[in-house]
Short mmCIF file of C-alpha atoms in Angstrom, two decimals:
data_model
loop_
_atom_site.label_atom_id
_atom_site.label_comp_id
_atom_site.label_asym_id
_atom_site.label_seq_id
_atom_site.Cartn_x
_atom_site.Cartn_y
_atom_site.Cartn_z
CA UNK A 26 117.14 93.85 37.26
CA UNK A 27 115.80 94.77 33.82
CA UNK A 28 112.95 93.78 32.21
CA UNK A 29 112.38 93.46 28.41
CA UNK A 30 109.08 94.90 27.54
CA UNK A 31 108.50 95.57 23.76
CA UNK A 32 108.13 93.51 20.82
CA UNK A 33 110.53 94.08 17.44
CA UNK A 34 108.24 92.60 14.89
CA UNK A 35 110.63 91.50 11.93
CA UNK A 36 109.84 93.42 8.52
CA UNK A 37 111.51 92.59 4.76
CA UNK A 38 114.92 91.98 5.10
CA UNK A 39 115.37 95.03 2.77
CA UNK A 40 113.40 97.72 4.19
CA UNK A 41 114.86 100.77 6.10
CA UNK A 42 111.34 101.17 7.81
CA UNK A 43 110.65 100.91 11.56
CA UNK A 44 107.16 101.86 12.76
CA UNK A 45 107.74 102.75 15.92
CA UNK A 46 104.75 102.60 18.63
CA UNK A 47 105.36 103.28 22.31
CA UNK A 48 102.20 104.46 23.91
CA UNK A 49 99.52 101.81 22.53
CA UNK A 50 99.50 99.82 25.27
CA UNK A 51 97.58 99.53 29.17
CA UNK A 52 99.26 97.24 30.98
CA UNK A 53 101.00 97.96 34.16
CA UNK A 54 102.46 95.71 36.08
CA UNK A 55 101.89 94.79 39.26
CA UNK A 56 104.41 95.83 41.50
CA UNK A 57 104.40 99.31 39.30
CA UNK A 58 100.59 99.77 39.73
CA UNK A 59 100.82 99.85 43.60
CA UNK A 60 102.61 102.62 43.70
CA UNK A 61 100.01 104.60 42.02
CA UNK A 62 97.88 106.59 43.43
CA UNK A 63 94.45 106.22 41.73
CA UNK A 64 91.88 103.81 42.42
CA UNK A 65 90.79 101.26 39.74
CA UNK A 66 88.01 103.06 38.20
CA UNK A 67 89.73 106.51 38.45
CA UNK A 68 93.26 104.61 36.82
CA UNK A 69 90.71 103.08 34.03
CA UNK A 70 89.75 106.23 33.21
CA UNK A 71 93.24 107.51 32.92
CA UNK A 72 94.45 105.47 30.65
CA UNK A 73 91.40 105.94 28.28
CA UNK A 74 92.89 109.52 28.35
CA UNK A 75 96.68 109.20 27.83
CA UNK A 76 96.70 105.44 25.81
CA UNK A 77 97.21 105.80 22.00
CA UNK A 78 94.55 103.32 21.50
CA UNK A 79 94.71 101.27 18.36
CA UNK A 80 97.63 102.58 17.22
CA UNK A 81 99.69 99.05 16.80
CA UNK A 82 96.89 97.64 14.90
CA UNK A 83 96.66 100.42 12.33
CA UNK A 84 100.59 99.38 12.42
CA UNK A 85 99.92 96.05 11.99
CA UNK A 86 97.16 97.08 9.21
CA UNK A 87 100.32 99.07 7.28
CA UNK A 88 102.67 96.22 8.06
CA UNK A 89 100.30 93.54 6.21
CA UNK A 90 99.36 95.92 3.48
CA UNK A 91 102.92 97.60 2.57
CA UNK A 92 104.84 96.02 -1.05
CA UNK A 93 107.87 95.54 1.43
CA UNK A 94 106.71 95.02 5.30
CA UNK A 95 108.34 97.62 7.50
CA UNK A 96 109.95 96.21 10.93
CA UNK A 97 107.94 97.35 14.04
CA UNK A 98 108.81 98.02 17.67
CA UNK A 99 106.20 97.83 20.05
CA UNK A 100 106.09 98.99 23.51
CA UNK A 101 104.71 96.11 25.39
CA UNK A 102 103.41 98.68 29.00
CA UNK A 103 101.83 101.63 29.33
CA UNK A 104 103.35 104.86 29.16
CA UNK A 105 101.66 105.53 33.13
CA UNK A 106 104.98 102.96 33.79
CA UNK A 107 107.64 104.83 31.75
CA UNK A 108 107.01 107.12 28.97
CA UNK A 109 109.66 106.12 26.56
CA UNK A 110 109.72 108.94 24.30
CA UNK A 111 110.71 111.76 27.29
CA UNK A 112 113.77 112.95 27.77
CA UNK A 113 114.94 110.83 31.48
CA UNK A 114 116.48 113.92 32.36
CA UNK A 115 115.90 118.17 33.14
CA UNK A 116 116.14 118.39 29.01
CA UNK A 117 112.75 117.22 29.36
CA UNK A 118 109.94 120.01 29.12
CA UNK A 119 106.96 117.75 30.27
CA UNK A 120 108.91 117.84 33.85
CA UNK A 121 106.87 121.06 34.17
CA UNK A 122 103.50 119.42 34.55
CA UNK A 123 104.75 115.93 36.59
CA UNK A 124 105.21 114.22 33.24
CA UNK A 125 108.97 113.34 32.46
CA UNK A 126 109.97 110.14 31.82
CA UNK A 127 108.08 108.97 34.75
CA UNK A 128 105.40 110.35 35.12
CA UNK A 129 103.97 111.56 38.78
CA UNK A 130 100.96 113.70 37.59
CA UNK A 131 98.06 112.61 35.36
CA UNK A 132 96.27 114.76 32.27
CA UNK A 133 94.45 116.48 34.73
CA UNK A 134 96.99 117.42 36.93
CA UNK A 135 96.27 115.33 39.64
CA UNK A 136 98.73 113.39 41.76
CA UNK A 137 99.51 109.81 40.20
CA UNK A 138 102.34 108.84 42.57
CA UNK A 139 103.45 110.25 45.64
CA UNK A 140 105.35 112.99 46.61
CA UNK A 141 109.63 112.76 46.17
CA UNK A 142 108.51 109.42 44.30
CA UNK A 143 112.45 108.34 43.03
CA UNK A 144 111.94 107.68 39.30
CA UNK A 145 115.36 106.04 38.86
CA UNK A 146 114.41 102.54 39.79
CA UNK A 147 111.54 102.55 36.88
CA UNK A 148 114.23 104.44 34.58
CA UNK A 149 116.92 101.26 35.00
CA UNK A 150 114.42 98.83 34.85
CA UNK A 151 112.52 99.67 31.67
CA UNK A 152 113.40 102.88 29.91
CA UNK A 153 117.02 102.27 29.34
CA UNK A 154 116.42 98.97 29.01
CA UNK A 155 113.89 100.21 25.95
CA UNK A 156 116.13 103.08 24.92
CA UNK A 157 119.22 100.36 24.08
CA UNK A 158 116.49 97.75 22.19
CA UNK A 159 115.32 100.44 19.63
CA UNK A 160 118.53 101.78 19.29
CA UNK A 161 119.62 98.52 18.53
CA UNK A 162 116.46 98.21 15.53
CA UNK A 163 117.90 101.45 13.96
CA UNK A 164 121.33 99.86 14.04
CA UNK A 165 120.07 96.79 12.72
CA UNK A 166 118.13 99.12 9.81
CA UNK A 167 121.55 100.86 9.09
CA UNK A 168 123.33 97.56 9.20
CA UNK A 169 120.97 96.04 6.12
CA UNK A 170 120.30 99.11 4.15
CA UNK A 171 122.35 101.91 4.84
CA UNK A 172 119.77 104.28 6.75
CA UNK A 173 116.93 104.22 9.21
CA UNK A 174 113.58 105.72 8.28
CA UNK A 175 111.35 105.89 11.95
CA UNK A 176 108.03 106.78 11.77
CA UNK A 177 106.52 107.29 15.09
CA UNK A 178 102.71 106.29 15.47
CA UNK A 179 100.71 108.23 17.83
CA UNK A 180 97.45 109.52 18.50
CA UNK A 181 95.69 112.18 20.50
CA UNK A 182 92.23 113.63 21.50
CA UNK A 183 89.95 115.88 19.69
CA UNK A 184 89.64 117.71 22.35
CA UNK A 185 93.01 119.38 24.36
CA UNK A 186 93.84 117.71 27.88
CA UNK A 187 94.66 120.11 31.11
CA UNK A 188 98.54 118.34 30.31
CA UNK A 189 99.05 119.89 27.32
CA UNK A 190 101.38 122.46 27.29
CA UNK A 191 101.08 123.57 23.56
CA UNK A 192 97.16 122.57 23.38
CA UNK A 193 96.08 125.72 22.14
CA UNK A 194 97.45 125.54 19.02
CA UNK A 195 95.25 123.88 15.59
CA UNK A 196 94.32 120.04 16.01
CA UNK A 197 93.95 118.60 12.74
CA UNK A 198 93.02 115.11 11.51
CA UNK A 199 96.50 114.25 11.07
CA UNK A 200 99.75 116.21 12.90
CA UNK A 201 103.06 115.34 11.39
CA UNK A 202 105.46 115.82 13.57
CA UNK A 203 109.14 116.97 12.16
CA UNK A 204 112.86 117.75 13.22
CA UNK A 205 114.87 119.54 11.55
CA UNK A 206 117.92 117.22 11.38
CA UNK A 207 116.23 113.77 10.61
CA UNK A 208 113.19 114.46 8.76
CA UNK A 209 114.10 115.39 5.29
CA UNK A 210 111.90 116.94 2.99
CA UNK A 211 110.85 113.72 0.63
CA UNK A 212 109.67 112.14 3.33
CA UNK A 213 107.27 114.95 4.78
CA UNK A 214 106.04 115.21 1.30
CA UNK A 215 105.14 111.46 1.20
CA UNK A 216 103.11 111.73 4.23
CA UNK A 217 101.27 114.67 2.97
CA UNK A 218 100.17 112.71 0.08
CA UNK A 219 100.07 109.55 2.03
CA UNK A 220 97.36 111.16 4.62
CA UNK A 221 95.98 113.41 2.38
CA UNK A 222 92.43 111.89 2.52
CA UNK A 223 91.36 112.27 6.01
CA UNK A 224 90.00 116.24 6.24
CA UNK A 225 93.38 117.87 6.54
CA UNK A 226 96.52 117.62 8.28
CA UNK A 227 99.02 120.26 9.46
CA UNK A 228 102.83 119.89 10.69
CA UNK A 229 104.06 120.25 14.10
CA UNK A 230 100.66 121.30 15.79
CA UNK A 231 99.31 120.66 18.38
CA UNK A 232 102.46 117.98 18.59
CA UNK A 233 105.85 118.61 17.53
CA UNK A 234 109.03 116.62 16.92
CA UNK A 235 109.61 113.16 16.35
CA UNK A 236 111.67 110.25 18.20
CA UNK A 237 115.14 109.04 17.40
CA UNK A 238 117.38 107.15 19.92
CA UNK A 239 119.78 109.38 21.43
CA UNK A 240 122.43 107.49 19.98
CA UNK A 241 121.47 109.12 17.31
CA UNK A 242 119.75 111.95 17.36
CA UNK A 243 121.49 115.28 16.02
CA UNK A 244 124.48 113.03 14.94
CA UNK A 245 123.52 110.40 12.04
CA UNK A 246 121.82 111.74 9.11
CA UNK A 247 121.10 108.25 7.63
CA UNK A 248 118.56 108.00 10.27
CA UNK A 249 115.34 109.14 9.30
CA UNK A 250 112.32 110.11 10.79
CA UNK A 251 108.90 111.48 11.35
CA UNK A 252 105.54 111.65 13.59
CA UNK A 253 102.29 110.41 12.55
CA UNK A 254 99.82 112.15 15.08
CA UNK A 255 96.21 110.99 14.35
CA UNK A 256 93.25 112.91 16.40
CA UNK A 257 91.55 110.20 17.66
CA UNK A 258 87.77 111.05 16.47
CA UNK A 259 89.07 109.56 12.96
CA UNK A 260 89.26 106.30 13.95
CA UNK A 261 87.77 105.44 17.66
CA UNK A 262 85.18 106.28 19.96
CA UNK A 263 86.50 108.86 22.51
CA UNK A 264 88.02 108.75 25.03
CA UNK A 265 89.09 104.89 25.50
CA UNK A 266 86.07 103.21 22.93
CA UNK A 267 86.34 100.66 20.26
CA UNK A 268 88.16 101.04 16.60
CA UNK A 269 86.14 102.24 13.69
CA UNK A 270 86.35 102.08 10.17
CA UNK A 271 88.91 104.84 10.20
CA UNK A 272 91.46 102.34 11.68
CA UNK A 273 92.08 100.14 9.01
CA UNK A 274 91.72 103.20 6.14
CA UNK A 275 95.05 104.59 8.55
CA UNK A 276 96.64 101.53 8.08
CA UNK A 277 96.33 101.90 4.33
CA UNK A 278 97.48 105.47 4.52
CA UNK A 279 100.57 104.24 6.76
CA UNK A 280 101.29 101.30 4.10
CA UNK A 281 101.44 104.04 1.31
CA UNK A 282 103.73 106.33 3.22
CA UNK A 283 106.11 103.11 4.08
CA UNK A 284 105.82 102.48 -0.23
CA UNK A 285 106.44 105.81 -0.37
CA UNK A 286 109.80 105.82 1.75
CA UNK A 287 112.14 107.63 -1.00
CA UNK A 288 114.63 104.65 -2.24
CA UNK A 289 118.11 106.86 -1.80
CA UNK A 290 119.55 108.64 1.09
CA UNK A 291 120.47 111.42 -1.20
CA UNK A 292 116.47 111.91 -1.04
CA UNK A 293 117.87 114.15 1.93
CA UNK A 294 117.26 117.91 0.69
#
């Protein structure tokens, strides 16, 4: 059994841009939820923690405001039912603190499912489910235009989270998050000016890295891509509270860096 559980959100026909945005959402479903641990209030609570909140709709925000809409993929669940972006395997670092692809610890450390709890069920049902779909929107984007450009849309607290593994390092109003295959130089420059407004930004701190299907990744250089991190005191109460008006002035930042996307592959330094 697999179940679909994102949302490809058709852009201009002519646009290599795909806003990807995999950890915006709460839901869990049923079935998945009773093998958690936590009770309601303490499982409320932990998703206020590790939910990008707001992040689609500052998507969305770009989307409507960009000359030529990008395409978006949307995870549809929360990342407490598969984390998307992980490695499903021992490549994955985050297996250190009980949060792989599935995760069976929470930010604090705490036990979210039980002990020997056999990921590979969730994994076949909606990671590589998700894994194929967006590397079936890059294909698409190479199909139309001749590249991909991804640009991952994340957020994360002001303050660092027991999780973290790198938390020590700088957290600035905006991370952008780099690799050194698939984000070329034009575009890292676009985002600089793109989020320039917003008290400063810094690369690769206290997030690094971006996402590209493995399909891809290390192999195609006409797929593109970079991280937008945003610490989360810019545009929302802490830890799980409404949007402010730092939402929608994201959005226009995002729209500018999708505007912004340089118009030739041989924009590659």
């Amino acid at each position: 059994m697999t179940s679909r559980a994102y949302d490809v959100l058709a852009g201009a026909p002519d646009s290599p841009v795909l806003l990807h945005v995999p950890h915006s959402s709460r839901v869990i479903p049923p079935d998945v939820r009773a093998d958690i641990l936590l009770g309601d209030a303490e499982l409320a609570a932990e998703l206020d923690h590790i939910t990008d909140a707001h992040t689609a709709e500052i998507a969305a925000t770009a989307a409507a405001r960009a000359g030529a809409a990008p395409w978006r993929f949307v995870n549809g669940l929360s990342r407490l039912v598969v984390d998307p972006e992980r490695f499903p395997d021992e490549r994955e670092e985050m297996l250190a603190v009980g949060m792989g692809a599935v995760y069976t610890r929470t930010t604090h450390r705490a036990a979210l499912r039980p002990a020997g709890f056999d990921p590979a069920p969730l994994i076949e049902r909606y990671f590589t489910p998700y894994a194929e779909g967006m590397a079936e929107a890059v294909a698409g984007r190479l199909a139309a235009t001749g590249r991909a450009v991804i640009v991952d849309v994340h957020s994360y607290p002001t303050g660092p989270l027991p999780y973290e593994l790198h938390g020590e390092g700088p957290r600035p109003p905006v991370c952008l998050g780099t690799d050194t295959f698939h984000t070329p130089p034009a575009l890292l420059d676009a985002a600089r000016e793109a989020f320039a407004g917003f008290g400063g930004l810094a690369t690769d701190t206290p997030f690094a890295g971006t996402y590209v299907p493995l399909a891809y990744y290390g192999k195609d250089p006409r797929v593109s891509a970079l991280m937008i991190e945003i610490r989360r005191d810019v545009y929302m109460d802490e830890p799980g509270g409404p949007a402010g008006p730092g939402a929608e002035a994201l959005g226009a930042a995002l729209a500018a860096l999708v505007d912004a996307v340089p118009p030739h592959p041989s924009a590659r330094g």
